[in-house]
Short mmCIF file of C-alpha atoms in Angstrom, two decimals:
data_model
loop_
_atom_site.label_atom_id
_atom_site.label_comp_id
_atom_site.label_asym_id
_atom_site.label_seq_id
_atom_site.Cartn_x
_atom_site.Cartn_y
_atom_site.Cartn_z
CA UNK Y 1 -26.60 -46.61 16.61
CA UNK Y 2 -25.03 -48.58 13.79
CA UNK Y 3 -27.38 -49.89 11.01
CA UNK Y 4 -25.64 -53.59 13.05
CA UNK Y 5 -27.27 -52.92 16.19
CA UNK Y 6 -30.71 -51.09 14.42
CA UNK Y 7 -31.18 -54.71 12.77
CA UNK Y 8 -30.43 -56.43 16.27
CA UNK Y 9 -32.49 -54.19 18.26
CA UNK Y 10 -35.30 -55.31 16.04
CA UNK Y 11 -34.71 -58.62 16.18
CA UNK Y 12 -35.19 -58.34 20.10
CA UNK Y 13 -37.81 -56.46 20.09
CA UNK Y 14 -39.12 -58.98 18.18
CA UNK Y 15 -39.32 -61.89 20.59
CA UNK Y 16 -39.80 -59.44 23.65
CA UNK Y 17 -42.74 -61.40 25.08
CA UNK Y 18 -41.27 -64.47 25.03
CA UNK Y 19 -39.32 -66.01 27.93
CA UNK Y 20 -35.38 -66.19 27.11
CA UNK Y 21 -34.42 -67.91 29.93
CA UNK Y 22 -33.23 -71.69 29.94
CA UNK Y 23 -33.33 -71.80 25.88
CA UNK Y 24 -30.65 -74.27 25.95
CA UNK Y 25 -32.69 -76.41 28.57
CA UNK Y 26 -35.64 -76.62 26.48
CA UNK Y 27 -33.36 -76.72 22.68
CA UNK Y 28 -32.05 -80.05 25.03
CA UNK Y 29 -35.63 -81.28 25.54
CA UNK Y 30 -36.32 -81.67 21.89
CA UNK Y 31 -32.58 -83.19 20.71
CA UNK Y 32 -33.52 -85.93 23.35
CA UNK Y 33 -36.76 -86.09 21.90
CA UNK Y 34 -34.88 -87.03 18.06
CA UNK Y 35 -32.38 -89.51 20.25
CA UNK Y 36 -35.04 -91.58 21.40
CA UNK Y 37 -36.52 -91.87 18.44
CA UNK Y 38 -33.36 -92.35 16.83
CA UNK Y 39 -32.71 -95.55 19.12
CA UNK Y 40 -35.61 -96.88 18.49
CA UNK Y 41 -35.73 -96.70 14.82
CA UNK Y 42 -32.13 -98.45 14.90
CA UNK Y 43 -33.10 -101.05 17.22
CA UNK Y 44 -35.22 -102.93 14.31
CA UNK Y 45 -31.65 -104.28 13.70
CA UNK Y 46 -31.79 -107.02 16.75
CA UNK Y 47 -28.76 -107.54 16.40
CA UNK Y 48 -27.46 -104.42 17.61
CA UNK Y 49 -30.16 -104.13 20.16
CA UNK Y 50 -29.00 -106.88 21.57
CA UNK Y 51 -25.56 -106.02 21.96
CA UNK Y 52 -23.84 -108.21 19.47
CA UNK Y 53 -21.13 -105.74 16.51
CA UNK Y 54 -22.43 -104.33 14.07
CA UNK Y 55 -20.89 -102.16 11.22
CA UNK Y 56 -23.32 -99.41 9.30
CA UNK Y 57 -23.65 -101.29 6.30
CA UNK Y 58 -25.02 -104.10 8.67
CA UNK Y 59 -27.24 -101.68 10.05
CA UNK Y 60 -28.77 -100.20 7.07
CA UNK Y 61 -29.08 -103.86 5.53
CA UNK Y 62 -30.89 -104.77 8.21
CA UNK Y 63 -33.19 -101.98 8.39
CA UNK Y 64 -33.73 -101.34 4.42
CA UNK Y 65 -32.22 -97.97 4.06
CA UNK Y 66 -32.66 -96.95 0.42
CA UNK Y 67 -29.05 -95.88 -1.08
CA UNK Y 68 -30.04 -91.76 -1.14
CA UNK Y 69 -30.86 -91.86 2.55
CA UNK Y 70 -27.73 -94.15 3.96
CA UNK Y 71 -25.82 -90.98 4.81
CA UNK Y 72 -28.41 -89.84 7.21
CA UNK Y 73 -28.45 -93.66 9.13
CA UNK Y 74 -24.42 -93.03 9.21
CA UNK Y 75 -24.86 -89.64 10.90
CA UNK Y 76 -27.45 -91.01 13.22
CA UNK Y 77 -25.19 -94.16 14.46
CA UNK Y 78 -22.21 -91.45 15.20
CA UNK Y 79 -24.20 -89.12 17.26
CA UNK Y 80 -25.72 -91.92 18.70
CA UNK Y 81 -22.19 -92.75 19.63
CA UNK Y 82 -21.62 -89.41 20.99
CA UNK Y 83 -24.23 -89.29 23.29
CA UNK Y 84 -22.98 -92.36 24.89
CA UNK Y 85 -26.77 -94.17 23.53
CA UNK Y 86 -24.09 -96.56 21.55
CA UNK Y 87 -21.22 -97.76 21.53
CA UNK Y 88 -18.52 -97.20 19.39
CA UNK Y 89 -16.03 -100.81 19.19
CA UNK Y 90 -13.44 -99.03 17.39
CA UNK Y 91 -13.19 -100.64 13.92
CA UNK Y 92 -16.26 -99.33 12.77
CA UNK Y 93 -18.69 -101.02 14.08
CA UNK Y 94 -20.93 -100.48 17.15
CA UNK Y 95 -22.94 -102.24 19.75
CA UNK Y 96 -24.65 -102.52 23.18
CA UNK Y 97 -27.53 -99.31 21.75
CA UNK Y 98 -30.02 -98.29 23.97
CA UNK Y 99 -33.58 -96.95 23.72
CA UNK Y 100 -34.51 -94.97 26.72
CA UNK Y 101 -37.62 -94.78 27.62
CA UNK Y 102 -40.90 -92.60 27.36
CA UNK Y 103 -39.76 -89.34 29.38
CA UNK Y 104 -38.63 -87.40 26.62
CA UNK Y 105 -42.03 -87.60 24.33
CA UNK Y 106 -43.79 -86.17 27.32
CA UNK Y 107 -41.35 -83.29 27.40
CA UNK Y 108 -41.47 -82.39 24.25
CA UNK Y 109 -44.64 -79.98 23.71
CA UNK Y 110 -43.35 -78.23 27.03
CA UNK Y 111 -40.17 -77.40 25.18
CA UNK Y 112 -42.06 -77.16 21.65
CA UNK Y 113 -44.31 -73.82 23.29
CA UNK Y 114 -41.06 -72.49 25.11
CA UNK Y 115 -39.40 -72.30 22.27
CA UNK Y 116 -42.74 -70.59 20.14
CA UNK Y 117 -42.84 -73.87 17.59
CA UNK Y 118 -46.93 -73.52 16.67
CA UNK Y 119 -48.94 -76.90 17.53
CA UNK Y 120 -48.66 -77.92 13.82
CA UNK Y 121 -45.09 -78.65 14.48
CA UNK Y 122 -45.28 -80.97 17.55
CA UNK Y 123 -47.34 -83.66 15.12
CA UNK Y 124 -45.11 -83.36 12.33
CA UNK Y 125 -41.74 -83.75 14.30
CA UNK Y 126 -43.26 -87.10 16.46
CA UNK Y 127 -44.76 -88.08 13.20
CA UNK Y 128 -41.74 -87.74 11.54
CA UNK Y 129 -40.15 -90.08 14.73
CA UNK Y 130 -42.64 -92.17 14.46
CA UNK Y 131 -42.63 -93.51 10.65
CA UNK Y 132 -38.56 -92.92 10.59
CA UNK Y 133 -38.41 -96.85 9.47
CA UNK Y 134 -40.82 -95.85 6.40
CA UNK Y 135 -38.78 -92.47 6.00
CA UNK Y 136 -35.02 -94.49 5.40
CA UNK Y 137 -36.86 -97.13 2.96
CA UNK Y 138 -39.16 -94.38 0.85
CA UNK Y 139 -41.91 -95.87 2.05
CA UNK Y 140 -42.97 -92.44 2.89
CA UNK Y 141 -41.85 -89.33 2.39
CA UNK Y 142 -41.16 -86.06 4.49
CA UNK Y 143 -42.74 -84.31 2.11
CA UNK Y 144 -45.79 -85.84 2.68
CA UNK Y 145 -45.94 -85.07 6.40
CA UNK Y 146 -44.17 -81.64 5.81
CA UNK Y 147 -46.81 -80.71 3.12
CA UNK Y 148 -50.00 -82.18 4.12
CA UNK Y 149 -52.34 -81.66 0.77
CA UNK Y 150 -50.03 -78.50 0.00
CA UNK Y 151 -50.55 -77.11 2.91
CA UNK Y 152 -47.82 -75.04 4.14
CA UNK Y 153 -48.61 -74.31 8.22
CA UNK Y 154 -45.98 -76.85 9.77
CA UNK Y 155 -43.17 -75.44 6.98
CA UNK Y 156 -44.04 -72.05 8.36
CA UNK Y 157 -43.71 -73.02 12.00
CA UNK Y 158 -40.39 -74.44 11.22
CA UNK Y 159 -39.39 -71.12 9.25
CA UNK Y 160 -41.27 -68.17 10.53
CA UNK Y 161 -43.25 -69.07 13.80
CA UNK Y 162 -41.13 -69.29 16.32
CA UNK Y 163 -38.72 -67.37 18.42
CA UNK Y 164 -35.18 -67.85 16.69
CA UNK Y 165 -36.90 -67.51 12.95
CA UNK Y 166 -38.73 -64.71 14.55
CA UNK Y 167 -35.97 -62.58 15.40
CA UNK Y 168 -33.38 -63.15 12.18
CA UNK Y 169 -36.14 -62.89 9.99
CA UNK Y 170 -36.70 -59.59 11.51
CA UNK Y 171 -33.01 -58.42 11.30
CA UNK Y 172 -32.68 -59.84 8.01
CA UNK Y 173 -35.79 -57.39 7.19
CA UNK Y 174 -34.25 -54.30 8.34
CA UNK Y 175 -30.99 -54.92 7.19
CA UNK Y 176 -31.84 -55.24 3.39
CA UNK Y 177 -34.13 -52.18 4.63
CA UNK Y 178 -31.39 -49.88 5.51
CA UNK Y 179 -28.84 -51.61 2.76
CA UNK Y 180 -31.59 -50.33 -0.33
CA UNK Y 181 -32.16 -47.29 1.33
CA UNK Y 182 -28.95 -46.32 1.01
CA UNK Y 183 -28.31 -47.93 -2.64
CA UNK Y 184 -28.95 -45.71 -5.75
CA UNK Y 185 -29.76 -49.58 -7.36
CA UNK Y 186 -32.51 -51.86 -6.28
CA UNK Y 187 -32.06 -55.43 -7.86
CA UNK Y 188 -32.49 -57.87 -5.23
CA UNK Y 189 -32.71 -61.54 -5.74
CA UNK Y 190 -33.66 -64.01 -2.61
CA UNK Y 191 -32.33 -67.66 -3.37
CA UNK Y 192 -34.32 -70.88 -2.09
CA UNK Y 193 -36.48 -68.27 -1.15
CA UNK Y 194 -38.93 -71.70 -0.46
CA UNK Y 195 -42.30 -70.73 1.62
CA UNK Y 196 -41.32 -67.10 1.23
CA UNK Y 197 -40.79 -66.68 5.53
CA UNK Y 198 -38.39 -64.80 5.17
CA UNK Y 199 -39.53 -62.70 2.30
CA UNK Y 200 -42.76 -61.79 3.84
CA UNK Y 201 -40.94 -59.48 6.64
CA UNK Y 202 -39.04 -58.46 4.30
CA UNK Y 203 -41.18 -56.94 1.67
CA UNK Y 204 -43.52 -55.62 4.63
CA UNK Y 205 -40.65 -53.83 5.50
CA UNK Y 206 -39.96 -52.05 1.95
CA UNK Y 207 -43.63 -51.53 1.79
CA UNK Y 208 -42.88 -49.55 5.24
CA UNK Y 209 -40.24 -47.51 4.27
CA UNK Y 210 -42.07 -46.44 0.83
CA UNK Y 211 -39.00 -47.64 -0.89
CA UNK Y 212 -39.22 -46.87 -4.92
CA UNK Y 213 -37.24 -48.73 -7.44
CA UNK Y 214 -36.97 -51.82 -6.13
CA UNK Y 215 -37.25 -54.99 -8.36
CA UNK Y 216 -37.61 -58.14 -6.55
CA UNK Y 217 -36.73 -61.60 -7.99
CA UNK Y 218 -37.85 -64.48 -5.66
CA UNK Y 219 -36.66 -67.76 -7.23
CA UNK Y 220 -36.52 -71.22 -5.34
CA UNK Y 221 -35.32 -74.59 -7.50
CA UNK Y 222 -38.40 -75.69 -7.04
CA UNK Y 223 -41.85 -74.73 -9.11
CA UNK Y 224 -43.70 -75.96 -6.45
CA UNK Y 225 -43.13 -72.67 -4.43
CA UNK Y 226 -43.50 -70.64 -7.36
CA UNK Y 227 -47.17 -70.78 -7.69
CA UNK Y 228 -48.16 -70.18 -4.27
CA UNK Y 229 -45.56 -67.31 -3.77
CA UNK Y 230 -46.77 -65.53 -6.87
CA UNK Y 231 -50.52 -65.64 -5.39
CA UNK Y 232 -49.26 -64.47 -1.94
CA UNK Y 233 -47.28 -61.70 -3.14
CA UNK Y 234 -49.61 -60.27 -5.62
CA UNK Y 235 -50.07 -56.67 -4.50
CA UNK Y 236 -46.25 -56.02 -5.28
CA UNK Y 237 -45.97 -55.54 -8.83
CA UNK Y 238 -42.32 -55.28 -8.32
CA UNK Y 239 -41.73 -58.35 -7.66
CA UNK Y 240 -40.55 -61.48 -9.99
CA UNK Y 241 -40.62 -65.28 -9.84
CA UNK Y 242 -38.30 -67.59 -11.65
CA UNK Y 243 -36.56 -71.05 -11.09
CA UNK Y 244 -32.62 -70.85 -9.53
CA UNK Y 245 -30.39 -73.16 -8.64
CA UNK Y 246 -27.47 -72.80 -6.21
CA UNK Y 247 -25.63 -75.81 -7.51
CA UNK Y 248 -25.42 -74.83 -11.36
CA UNK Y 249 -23.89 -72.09 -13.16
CA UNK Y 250 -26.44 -69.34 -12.88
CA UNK Y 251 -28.13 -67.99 -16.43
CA UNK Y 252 -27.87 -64.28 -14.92
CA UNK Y 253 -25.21 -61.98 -16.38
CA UNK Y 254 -22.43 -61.15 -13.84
CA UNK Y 255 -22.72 -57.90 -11.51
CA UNK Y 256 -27.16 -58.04 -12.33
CA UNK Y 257 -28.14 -57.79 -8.00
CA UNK Y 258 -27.46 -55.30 -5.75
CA UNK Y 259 -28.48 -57.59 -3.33
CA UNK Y 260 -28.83 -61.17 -2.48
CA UNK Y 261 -31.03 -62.66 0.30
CA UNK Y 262 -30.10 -66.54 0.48
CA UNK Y 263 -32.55 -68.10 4.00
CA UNK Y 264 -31.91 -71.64 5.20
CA UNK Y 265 -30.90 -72.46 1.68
CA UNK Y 266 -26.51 -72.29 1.32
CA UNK Y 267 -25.77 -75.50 3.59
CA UNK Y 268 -27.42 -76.85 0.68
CA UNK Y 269 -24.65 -76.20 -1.37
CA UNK Y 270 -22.53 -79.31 -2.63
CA UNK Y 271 -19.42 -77.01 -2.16
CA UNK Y 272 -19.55 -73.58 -0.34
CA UNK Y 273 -16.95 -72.04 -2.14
CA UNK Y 274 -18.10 -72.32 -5.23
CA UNK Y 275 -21.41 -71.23 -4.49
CA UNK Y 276 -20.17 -68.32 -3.03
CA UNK Y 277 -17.89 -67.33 -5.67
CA UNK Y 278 -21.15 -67.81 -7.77
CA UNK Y 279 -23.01 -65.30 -5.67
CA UNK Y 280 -20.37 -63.21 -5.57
CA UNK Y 281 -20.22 -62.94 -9.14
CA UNK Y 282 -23.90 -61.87 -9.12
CA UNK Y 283 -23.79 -58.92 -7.39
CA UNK Y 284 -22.31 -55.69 -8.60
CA UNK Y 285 -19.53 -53.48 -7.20
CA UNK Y 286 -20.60 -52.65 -3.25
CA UNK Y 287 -23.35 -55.23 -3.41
CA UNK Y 288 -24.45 -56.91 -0.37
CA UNK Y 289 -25.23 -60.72 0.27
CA UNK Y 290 -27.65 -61.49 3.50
CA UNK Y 291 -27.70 -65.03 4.26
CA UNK Y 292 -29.39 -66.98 7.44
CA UNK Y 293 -28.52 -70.26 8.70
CA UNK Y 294 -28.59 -72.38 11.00
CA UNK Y 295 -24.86 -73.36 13.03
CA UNK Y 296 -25.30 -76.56 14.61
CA UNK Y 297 -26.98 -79.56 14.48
CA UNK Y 298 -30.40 -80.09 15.71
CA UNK Y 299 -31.23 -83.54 16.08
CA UNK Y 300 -34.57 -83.15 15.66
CA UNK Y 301 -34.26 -81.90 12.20
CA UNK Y 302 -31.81 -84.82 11.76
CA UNK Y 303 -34.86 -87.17 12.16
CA UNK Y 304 -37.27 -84.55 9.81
CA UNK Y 305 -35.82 -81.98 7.73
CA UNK Y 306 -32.44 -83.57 6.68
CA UNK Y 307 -34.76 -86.26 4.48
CA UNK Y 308 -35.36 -83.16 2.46
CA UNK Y 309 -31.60 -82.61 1.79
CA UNK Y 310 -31.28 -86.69 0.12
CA UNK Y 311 -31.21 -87.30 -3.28
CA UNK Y 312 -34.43 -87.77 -5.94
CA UNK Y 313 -35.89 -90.73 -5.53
CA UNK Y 314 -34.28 -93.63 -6.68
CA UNK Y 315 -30.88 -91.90 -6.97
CA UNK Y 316 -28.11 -91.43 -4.65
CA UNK Y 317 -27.06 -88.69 -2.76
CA UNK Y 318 -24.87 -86.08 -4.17
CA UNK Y 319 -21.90 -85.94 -2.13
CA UNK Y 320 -20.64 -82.62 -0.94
CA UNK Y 321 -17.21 -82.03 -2.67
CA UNK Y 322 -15.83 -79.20 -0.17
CA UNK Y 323 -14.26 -79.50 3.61
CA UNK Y 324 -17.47 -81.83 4.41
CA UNK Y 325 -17.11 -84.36 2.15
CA UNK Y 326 -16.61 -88.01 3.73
CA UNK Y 327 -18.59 -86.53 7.20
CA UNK Y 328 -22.10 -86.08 6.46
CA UNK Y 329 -21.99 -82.93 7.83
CA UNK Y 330 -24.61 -80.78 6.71
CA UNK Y 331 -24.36 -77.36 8.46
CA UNK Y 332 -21.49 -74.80 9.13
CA UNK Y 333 -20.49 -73.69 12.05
CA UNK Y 334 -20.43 -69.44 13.10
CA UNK Y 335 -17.02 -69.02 12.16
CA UNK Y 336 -16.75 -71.73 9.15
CA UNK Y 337 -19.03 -69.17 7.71
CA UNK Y 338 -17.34 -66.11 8.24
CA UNK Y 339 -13.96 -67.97 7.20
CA UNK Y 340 -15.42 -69.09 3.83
CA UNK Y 341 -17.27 -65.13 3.05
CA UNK Y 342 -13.78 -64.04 3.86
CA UNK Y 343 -12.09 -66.10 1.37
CA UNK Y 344 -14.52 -65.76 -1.16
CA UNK Y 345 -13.65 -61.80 -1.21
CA UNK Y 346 -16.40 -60.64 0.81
CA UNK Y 347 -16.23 -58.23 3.97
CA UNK Y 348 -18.27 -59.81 6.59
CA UNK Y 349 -20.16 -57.42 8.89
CA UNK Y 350 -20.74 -58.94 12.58
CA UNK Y 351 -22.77 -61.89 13.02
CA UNK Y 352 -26.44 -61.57 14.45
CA UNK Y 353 -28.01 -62.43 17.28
CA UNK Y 354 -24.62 -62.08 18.90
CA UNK Y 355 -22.41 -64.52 20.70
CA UNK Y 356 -23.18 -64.81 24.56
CA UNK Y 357 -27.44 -63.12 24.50
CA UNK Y 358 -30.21 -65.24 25.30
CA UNK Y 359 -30.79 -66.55 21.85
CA UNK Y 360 -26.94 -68.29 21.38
CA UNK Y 361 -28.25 -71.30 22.42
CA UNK Y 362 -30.57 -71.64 18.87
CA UNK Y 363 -27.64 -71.25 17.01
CA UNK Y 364 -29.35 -69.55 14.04
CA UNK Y 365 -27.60 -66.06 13.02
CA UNK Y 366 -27.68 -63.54 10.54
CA UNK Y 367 -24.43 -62.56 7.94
CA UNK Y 368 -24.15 -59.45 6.01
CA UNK Y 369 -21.57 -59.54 3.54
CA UNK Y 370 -20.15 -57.01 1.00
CA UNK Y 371 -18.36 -57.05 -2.10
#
């Protein structure tokens, strides 16, 4: 076997007593979940819930969205749109919305188990639905609900338990297991490494294979993680903690990792290709980059997570300046992703969990990339 299908063996093996079947049925479950709530956090504009033409700016006036959370609103009228819950008059404005009614918040737990999401997660997505006319005016923040008193079980739920986090995690694990093994240098450096999810497998998995030589830099933008991550991680005196920032110039010299783990972190990037150029630059000749992310949208995280991905309070949002700016797109698809790793100069490996197995319909995959 190729160290490709070790990694995606693993994953598998992973999430082997979970059901597979009718993923995309329950994934369904929970975007109709987010609509609902969508519709009815729009429909404080009475003007649109009553049918009459209204453009976004009328929308957002009328509801008191806050300037750094106005692109989310935008995306939420389109896909509204799209899923025929509104309707789209042509020049820009909409009309005639509607709200549903109560079937998909009883649905949701079903779907919420199926898919291995831990109870935490259930109360912070419908809380999230619920206070969505707090969230656009900063009346509240996700942070809040995501981080209860620091507390970091729903964040994990949302990044480690549960079946799609589960299995990358797991390939991501043995793939930067079999990439050191084989390197003569052991410099890795995990970007927005955040809750440390992903790390934990990760250095569990070093720790296995009694790997020697490795130094470990976990850095997030954030201090916030810093502390916590430094406590949890302890026992492995090879292992750093510093700030980093995707979206600046790095203060690392060129060619200092041998490896670069970057989880849930790159559609964060105002403009791909310069973060990966950035990355690239980072890692020294036959250096690997190991990146998960998500490849479509979720509308549940649309109504939960994407507040995280707004501005600082106060300030606006800073527009993405690649092939996503003007769309308030956040995420990339499969292939955007290999297309951009290609032109950055990297050799992309294939793509894990694969196109066409049970787990497609999460959408969440695995890239290895080489210099």
């Amino acid at each position: 076997m190729t160290s490709f299908e070790i990694a995606a063996a693993a994953g598998m093996d992973a999430v082997r007593e979970h059901d597979l079947t009718n993923l995309a049925v329950h994934m369904r479950r929970l975007d109709e979940t987010a609509l609902l709530g969508i519709a009815r956090a729009v429909s404080a504009d009475r003007a649109l819930a009553a049918g009459e033409a209204r453009s976004a700016d009328e929308v957002m006036h009328a509801l008191g969205v806050v300037p750094r959370h106005r692109w989310i609103v935008r995306r939420w009228l389109r896909v509204l749109a799209e899923e025929g819950k509104l309707t789209a008059v042509g020049d820009g404005r909409y009309r005639n919305l509607v709200t549903g009614g109560d079937g998909e918040f009883t649905a949701f737990d079903g779907a919420r188990r199926a898919l291995g999401y831990p109870p935490e997660l259930t109360g912070f997505f419908l809380e999230c639905i619920a206070r969505l006319p707090q969230l656009v005016r900063d009346e509240v923040s996700v942070q809040s609900i995501l981080f209860p008193d620091g507390d970091f079980a729903t964040a994990l739920g949302t990044y480690s338990h549960n079946i799609i986090s589960t299995c990358t995690n797991r390939v991501a694990a043995v793939l930067v297991r079999q990439i050191l093994t084989a390197s003569p240098s052991r410099r890795v450096l995990e970007v927005g490494a955040g809750i440390g999810g992903t790390t934990a497998g990760v250095v569990d998995e070093l720790d296995a294979a009694g790997l020697s030589g490795v130094d470990y830099e976990f850095t997030d933008l954030s201090r916030f993680f810093l502390v916590p991550a430094a406590e949890r991680f302890a026992d492995r005196p090879w292992m750093r903690f510093g700030l980093f920032d995707i979206n600046t110039e790095p203060d690392r010299r060129e060619g200092s990792a041998d490896l670069i783990i970057a989880a849930n972190v790159l559609h964060n990037a105002h403009d791909v290709d310069v973060v990966l150029a950035r990355l690239r630059g980072l890692l020294a000749p036959g250096g690997h980059l190991v990146i998960i992310e998500s490849c479509r949208e979720h509308y549940q995280v649309m109504t939960s997570m994407q507040f995280l991905m707004s501005g600082r309070a106060g300030e606006p949002r800073h527009e993405f300046t690649d092939f996503r700016a003007g769309t308030d797109r956040i995420f990339l698809t499969e292939h955007e992703w290999v297309d951009r790793l290609t032109a950055a100069g990297f050799g992309v490996g294939p793509v894990l969990p694969g196109a066409g197995g049970p787990l497609a319909p999460l959408a969440q995959h695995v890239f290895t990339a080489r210099v």
